[in-house]
Structure formats: structure tokens, C-alpha cells
Short mmCIF file of C-alpha atoms in Angstrom, two decimals:
data_model
loop_
_atom_site.label_atom_id
_atom_site.label_comp_id
_atom_site.label_asym_id
_atom_site.label_seq_id
_atom_site.Cartn_x
_atom_site.Cartn_y
_atom_site.Cartn_z
CA ALA E 1 0.00 0.00 0.00
CA GLN E 2 1.11 3.52 -0.63
CA SER E 3 1.00 6.35 1.82
CA VAL E 4 2.48 9.75 2.40
CA THR E 5 3.23 11.50 5.67
CA GLN E 6 3.80 15.20 6.02
CA LEU E 7 5.80 15.60 9.18
CA ASP E 8 4.63 19.10 10.11
CA SER E 9 1.04 20.30 10.15
CA HIS E 10 2.17 23.93 10.43
CA VAL E 11 5.42 25.72 9.58
CA SER E 12 6.08 29.38 10.27
CA VAL E 13 9.00 31.30 8.74
CA SER E 14 10.02 34.91 8.37
CA GLU E 15 10.04 36.54 4.97
CA GLY E 16 13.40 36.08 3.28
CA THR E 17 14.35 32.96 5.26
CA PRO E 18 14.50 29.39 3.90
CA VAL E 19 11.48 27.12 3.73
CA LEU E 20 11.56 23.37 4.45
CA LEU E 21 8.39 21.29 4.25
CA ARG E 22 8.98 17.64 5.03
CA CYS E 23 7.38 14.63 3.38
CA ASN E 24 8.03 10.90 3.72
CA TYR E 25 6.41 8.34 1.49
CA SER E 26 5.78 4.63 1.53
CA SER E 27 5.52 2.70 -1.72
CA SER E 28 6.28 -0.82 -2.89
CA TYR E 29 6.91 0.44 -6.39
CA SER E 30 8.79 3.33 -7.92
CA PRO E 31 6.43 6.17 -7.14
CA SER E 32 5.60 9.41 -8.84
CA LEU E 33 5.65 12.22 -6.29
CA PHE E 34 4.13 15.66 -6.43
CA TRP E 35 3.84 18.83 -4.40
CA TYR E 36 0.67 20.87 -4.75
CA VAL E 37 -0.11 24.27 -3.26
CA GLN E 38 -3.55 25.53 -2.29
CA HIS E 39 -4.13 29.18 -1.46
CA PRO E 40 -7.13 30.02 0.73
CA ASN E 41 -10.44 29.23 -0.98
CA LYS E 42 -8.65 28.30 -4.17
CA GLY E 43 -8.07 25.12 -6.13
CA LEU E 44 -4.89 23.06 -6.31
CA GLN E 45 -1.86 24.17 -8.24
CA LEU E 46 0.98 21.83 -9.17
CA LEU E 47 4.34 23.05 -7.86
CA LEU E 48 6.53 20.23 -9.12
CA LYS E 49 6.62 16.52 -9.84
CA TYR E 50 9.11 13.65 -9.70
CA THR E 51 8.63 10.82 -12.20
CA SER E 52 11.92 8.82 -11.98
CA ALA E 53 14.08 11.24 -13.89
CA ALA E 54 16.43 13.65 -12.09
CA THR E 55 16.22 13.32 -8.31
CA LEU E 56 16.38 17.09 -7.79
CA VAL E 57 13.24 18.59 -9.20
CA LYS E 58 12.76 22.30 -9.80
CA GLY E 59 9.27 23.73 -9.73
CA ILE E 60 7.51 27.01 -10.05
CA ASN E 61 8.04 30.09 -7.87
CA GLY E 62 11.54 29.04 -6.80
CA PHE E 63 10.53 25.80 -5.10
CA GLU E 64 12.43 22.57 -5.47
CA ALA E 65 12.35 19.09 -3.99
CA GLU E 66 14.81 16.23 -3.76
CA PHE E 67 13.81 12.59 -4.08
CA LYS E 68 15.85 10.45 -1.68
CA LYS E 69 15.03 6.80 -2.08
CA SER E 70 17.25 5.69 0.82
CA GLU E 71 15.35 7.98 3.17
CA THR E 72 11.95 7.61 1.40
CA SER E 73 11.69 11.39 1.51
CA PHE E 74 10.63 14.14 -0.86
CA HIS E 75 11.11 17.37 1.07
CA LEU E 76 10.12 20.71 -0.44
CA THR E 77 12.47 23.68 -0.11
CA LYS E 78 12.78 27.29 -1.12
CA PRO E 79 15.81 29.48 -0.38
CA SER E 80 13.88 32.63 0.49
CA ALA E 81 10.24 32.82 1.55
CA HIS E 82 7.90 35.43 0.16
CA MET E 83 4.66 36.61 1.73
CA SER E 84 2.77 35.20 -1.25
CA ASP E 85 4.03 31.69 -0.35
CA ALA E 86 1.65 31.53 2.62
CA ALA E 87 -0.68 28.64 1.75
CA GLU E 88 -1.41 24.96 2.35
CA TYR E 89 1.03 22.52 0.76
CA PHE E 90 0.26 18.89 -0.06
CA CYS E 91 2.71 16.10 -0.74
CA VAL E 92 1.16 13.50 -3.04
CA VAL E 93 2.18 10.01 -4.22
CA ARG E 94 0.96 8.09 -7.24
CA ARG E 95 1.96 4.56 -8.15
CA ASN E 96 1.65 4.52 -11.90
CA GLN E 97 0.52 6.57 -14.85
CA GLY E 98 -3.10 7.54 -14.54
CA GLY E 99 -3.21 6.01 -11.07
CA LYS E 100 -4.93 7.41 -8.05
CA LEU E 101 -3.32 10.18 -6.05
CA ILE E 102 -2.74 9.67 -2.33
CA PHE E 103 -2.60 12.99 -0.48
CA GLY E 104 -0.77 13.85 2.68
CA GLN E 105 -2.69 15.78 5.30
CA GLY E 106 -1.09 19.06 4.34
CA THR E 107 1.31 21.57 5.85
CA GLU E 108 0.16 25.10 6.44
CA LEU E 109 2.95 27.57 5.72
CA SER E 110 2.80 30.96 7.41
CA VAL E 111 5.19 33.74 6.40
CA LYS E 112 5.83 36.56 8.87
CA PRO E 113 6.93 40.02 7.71
CA ASN K 1 -8.92 25.26 -23.43
CA ALA K 2 -11.17 25.24 -20.39
CA GLY K 3 -9.45 22.24 -18.75
CA VAL K 4 -11.68 20.79 -16.02
CA THR K 5 -14.93 22.65 -15.36
CA GLN K 6 -17.01 22.07 -12.24
CA THR K 7 -20.49 23.37 -11.58
CA PRO K 8 -21.89 24.71 -9.37
CA LYS K 9 -19.19 26.53 -7.39
CA PHE K 10 -21.32 26.75 -4.26
CA ARG K 11 -24.43 24.96 -3.05
CA ILE K 12 -26.43 24.65 0.15
CA LEU K 13 -28.55 21.52 0.52
CA LYS K 14 -31.03 20.46 3.14
CA ILE K 15 -30.66 17.05 4.78
CA GLY K 16 -32.21 14.39 2.58
CA GLN K 17 -32.10 16.39 -0.64
CA SER K 18 -30.30 15.11 -3.69
CA MET K 19 -28.08 16.83 -6.21
CA THR K 20 -25.57 16.22 -8.96
CA LEU K 21 -22.17 17.87 -9.10
CA GLN K 22 -21.12 18.31 -12.69
CA CYS K 23 -17.61 17.84 -14.04
CA ALA K 24 -16.49 18.18 -17.64
CA GLN K 25 -13.06 18.10 -19.26
CA ASP K 26 -12.07 19.00 -22.80
CA MET K 27 -8.61 17.39 -22.90
CA ASN K 28 -9.77 13.91 -24.00
CA HIS K 29 -8.34 12.41 -20.80
CA ASN K 30 -9.34 8.84 -20.06
CA TYR K 31 -8.88 9.06 -16.29
CA MET K 32 -11.22 11.15 -14.13
CA TYR K 33 -11.58 11.43 -10.37
CA TRP K 34 -13.74 12.90 -7.63
CA TYR K 35 -12.12 13.96 -4.37
CA ARG K 36 -13.47 15.60 -1.27
CA GLN K 37 -11.53 17.89 1.02
CA ASP K 38 -12.61 18.38 4.61
CA PRO K 39 -11.31 21.35 6.64
CA GLY K 40 -7.62 21.01 7.50
CA MET K 41 -7.30 17.74 5.62
CA GLY K 42 -5.89 16.46 2.38
CA LEU K 43 -8.05 15.20 -0.43
CA LYS K 44 -9.72 11.80 -0.24
CA LEU K 45 -10.76 9.88 -3.31
CA ILE K 46 -14.48 9.21 -3.66
CA TYR K 47 -14.77 7.55 -7.09
CA TYR K 48 -12.67 7.33 -10.20
CA SER K 49 -13.01 6.27 -13.81
CA VAL K 50 -10.42 4.89 -16.25
CA GLY K 51 -12.58 5.48 -19.28
CA ALA K 52 -16.12 5.85 -20.56
CA GLY K 53 -18.38 3.19 -19.08
CA ILE K 54 -15.92 2.21 -16.33
CA THR K 55 -16.07 3.48 -12.76
CA ASP K 56 -14.71 2.26 -9.44
CA LYS K 57 -14.83 3.15 -5.76
CA GLY K 58 -12.15 5.13 -4.01
CA GLU K 59 -11.50 5.53 -0.28
CA VAL K 60 -14.81 7.16 0.73
CA PRO K 61 -17.57 6.17 -1.73
CA ASN K 62 -20.49 5.77 0.69
CA GLY K 63 -23.36 8.14 -0.02
CA TYR K 64 -22.24 8.89 -3.57
CA ASN K 65 -22.73 7.53 -7.07
CA VAL K 66 -21.09 8.30 -10.38
CA SER K 67 -21.54 7.56 -14.04
CA ARG K 68 -19.26 7.95 -17.07
CA SER K 69 -21.30 7.77 -20.24
CA THR K 70 -18.86 9.93 -22.21
CA THR K 71 -15.14 10.68 -22.03
CA GLU K 72 -15.84 14.33 -21.27
CA ASP K 73 -18.32 14.12 -18.38
CA PHE K 74 -18.09 12.57 -14.93
CA PRO K 75 -21.01 13.66 -12.71
CA LEU K 76 -21.14 12.90 -8.99
CA ARG K 77 -24.54 12.17 -7.47
CA LEU K 78 -25.59 12.64 -3.84
CA GLU K 79 -28.90 10.86 -3.27
CA LEU K 80 -29.71 11.65 0.37
CA ALA K 81 -27.56 14.53 1.55
CA ALA K 82 -26.19 14.30 5.10
CA PRO K 83 -24.27 16.86 7.18
CA SER K 84 -21.19 14.61 6.94
CA GLN K 85 -21.10 15.40 3.23
CA THR K 86 -20.39 19.06 3.87
CA SER K 87 -17.08 19.49 2.12
CA VAL K 88 -15.28 20.91 -0.87
CA TYR K 89 -15.41 18.61 -3.86
CA PHE K 90 -12.73 18.53 -6.52
CA CYS K 91 -12.92 16.83 -9.87
CA ALA K 92 -9.72 15.96 -11.72
CA SER K 93 -8.61 14.32 -14.93
CA SER K 94 -5.30 12.84 -15.98
CA GLU K 95 -3.40 11.34 -18.83
CA GLY K 96 0.18 10.20 -18.38
CA ALA K 97 1.93 12.17 -15.67
CA GLY K 98 -0.30 15.23 -15.89
CA TYR K 99 -3.17 15.86 -13.50
CA THR K 100 -5.62 18.74 -13.92
CA PHE K 101 -7.96 19.80 -11.12
CA GLY K 102 -11.17 21.73 -11.34
CA SER K 103 -11.69 24.79 -9.13
CA GLY K 104 -13.96 22.95 -6.71
CA THR K 105 -17.56 22.90 -5.49
CA ARG K 106 -18.20 24.02 -1.92
CA LEU K 107 -21.18 22.07 -0.58
CA THR K 108 -22.91 22.71 2.73
CA VAL K 109 -25.61 20.35 4.03
CA VAL K 110 -27.84 21.82 6.74
#
């Protein structure tokens, strides 16, 4: 069975400081992994995805994530937080093409001025 | 292209009423999904479809029904609305590695 665990329900950073949102996954197969962002009362926007190519994946808005098979992790990072980054972030795993997405419970990111 | 279109955006239902949430995609994707998102939670899969005429249950199918008579449309039916079905509903479609989500339907059952 596949699952994904987001290790922090809430992360608070100051504007201009680094962001780290942690995600561990469990999968018997080579997974596809995604990070989605959801701003308040909005839909889901894809930040980045890993599909067994390069282990360091660059996404939109300066975010990136590194797939580490040995640690079963896919943490999301950004060097410098912006106020507009405040949102809910979801780590997501999918087993195969067209397969179902399994969502983590989300991490709320707050950015202080 | 419109992508994935959901209607309505908002709805208030009384307990026991029924309604259909509409979802349409114009990308010719075979795979379509319905998810619900409860406050402070991730999305949970209700039903999915791998092509016209084929549907299957997800994690939380109770109280819902779906049909897939065409590739484009994947409506979600609530027959007897209950307060536990108050949620935000997202429809999605996919082909290959790409997933596209609709903007959601916020449903309140009172």
C-alpha cells in the first residue's frame, strides 16, 4: 500500500528565510511524487513533480524538492520565503501513470513580515 | 482550453435532498476522479473512472454515485444529503503524468 506523511502540520517562517516542508512516502513500487499548493479558498496548483528522472526537481516560484530513495523522503524547499508563499502545501504520491493520487494531510505555511 | 470545469461553485442543501455535481473536461483524458476535502485535511478519493463506461470506488464512496457515459463528463450524485457530506469537492482528470484539477464545489448540508 502507498501512503504519504507530512511531518509538520504547520510551519512558520520569516520573509526572506529558507522554507523546508517535510514529506516521507511509503511505496512498494517506484512512485511518482508531487507537491501541490492551495491558497485560501482556491483550487490546487501543481508546484513540481518527480517521475523517476532527475532526483532534484525544480518547480515554479523558486521551489524545489529532492527525491531520496534511501530515506523515502521528498522534502520541499525554497531558499527565500515570500509573503505570497503563505498557503497549504500537499505532498502526493501516485503509483503509476493515470493512477490514483494519495494525499498527505497538508502543511500550512505561514510567512511573517 | 477550459481544462476541467465544475459546476456549481457553491451549493447549500437540506438534509435528505439530492443533487448532482457536474464535471467536464475537454482534454480527452481517459482518467477522471472525484475527491473531497474536509477542513484542515488532504483530499480523499471518492470515485474514479479509467474510461467511458468504467467506474470504481475510491476511499470514501459511501453516499455517492457516479456515471461515465462519455469521455468528457463525470457527474457525482448525492442521493440523500447528510451533514457529513459538507465538504469541498474537486474533480480531476489525468493522462500520463499530468493531472488537472477543477476549481472545486463548496457544498454545505444543513
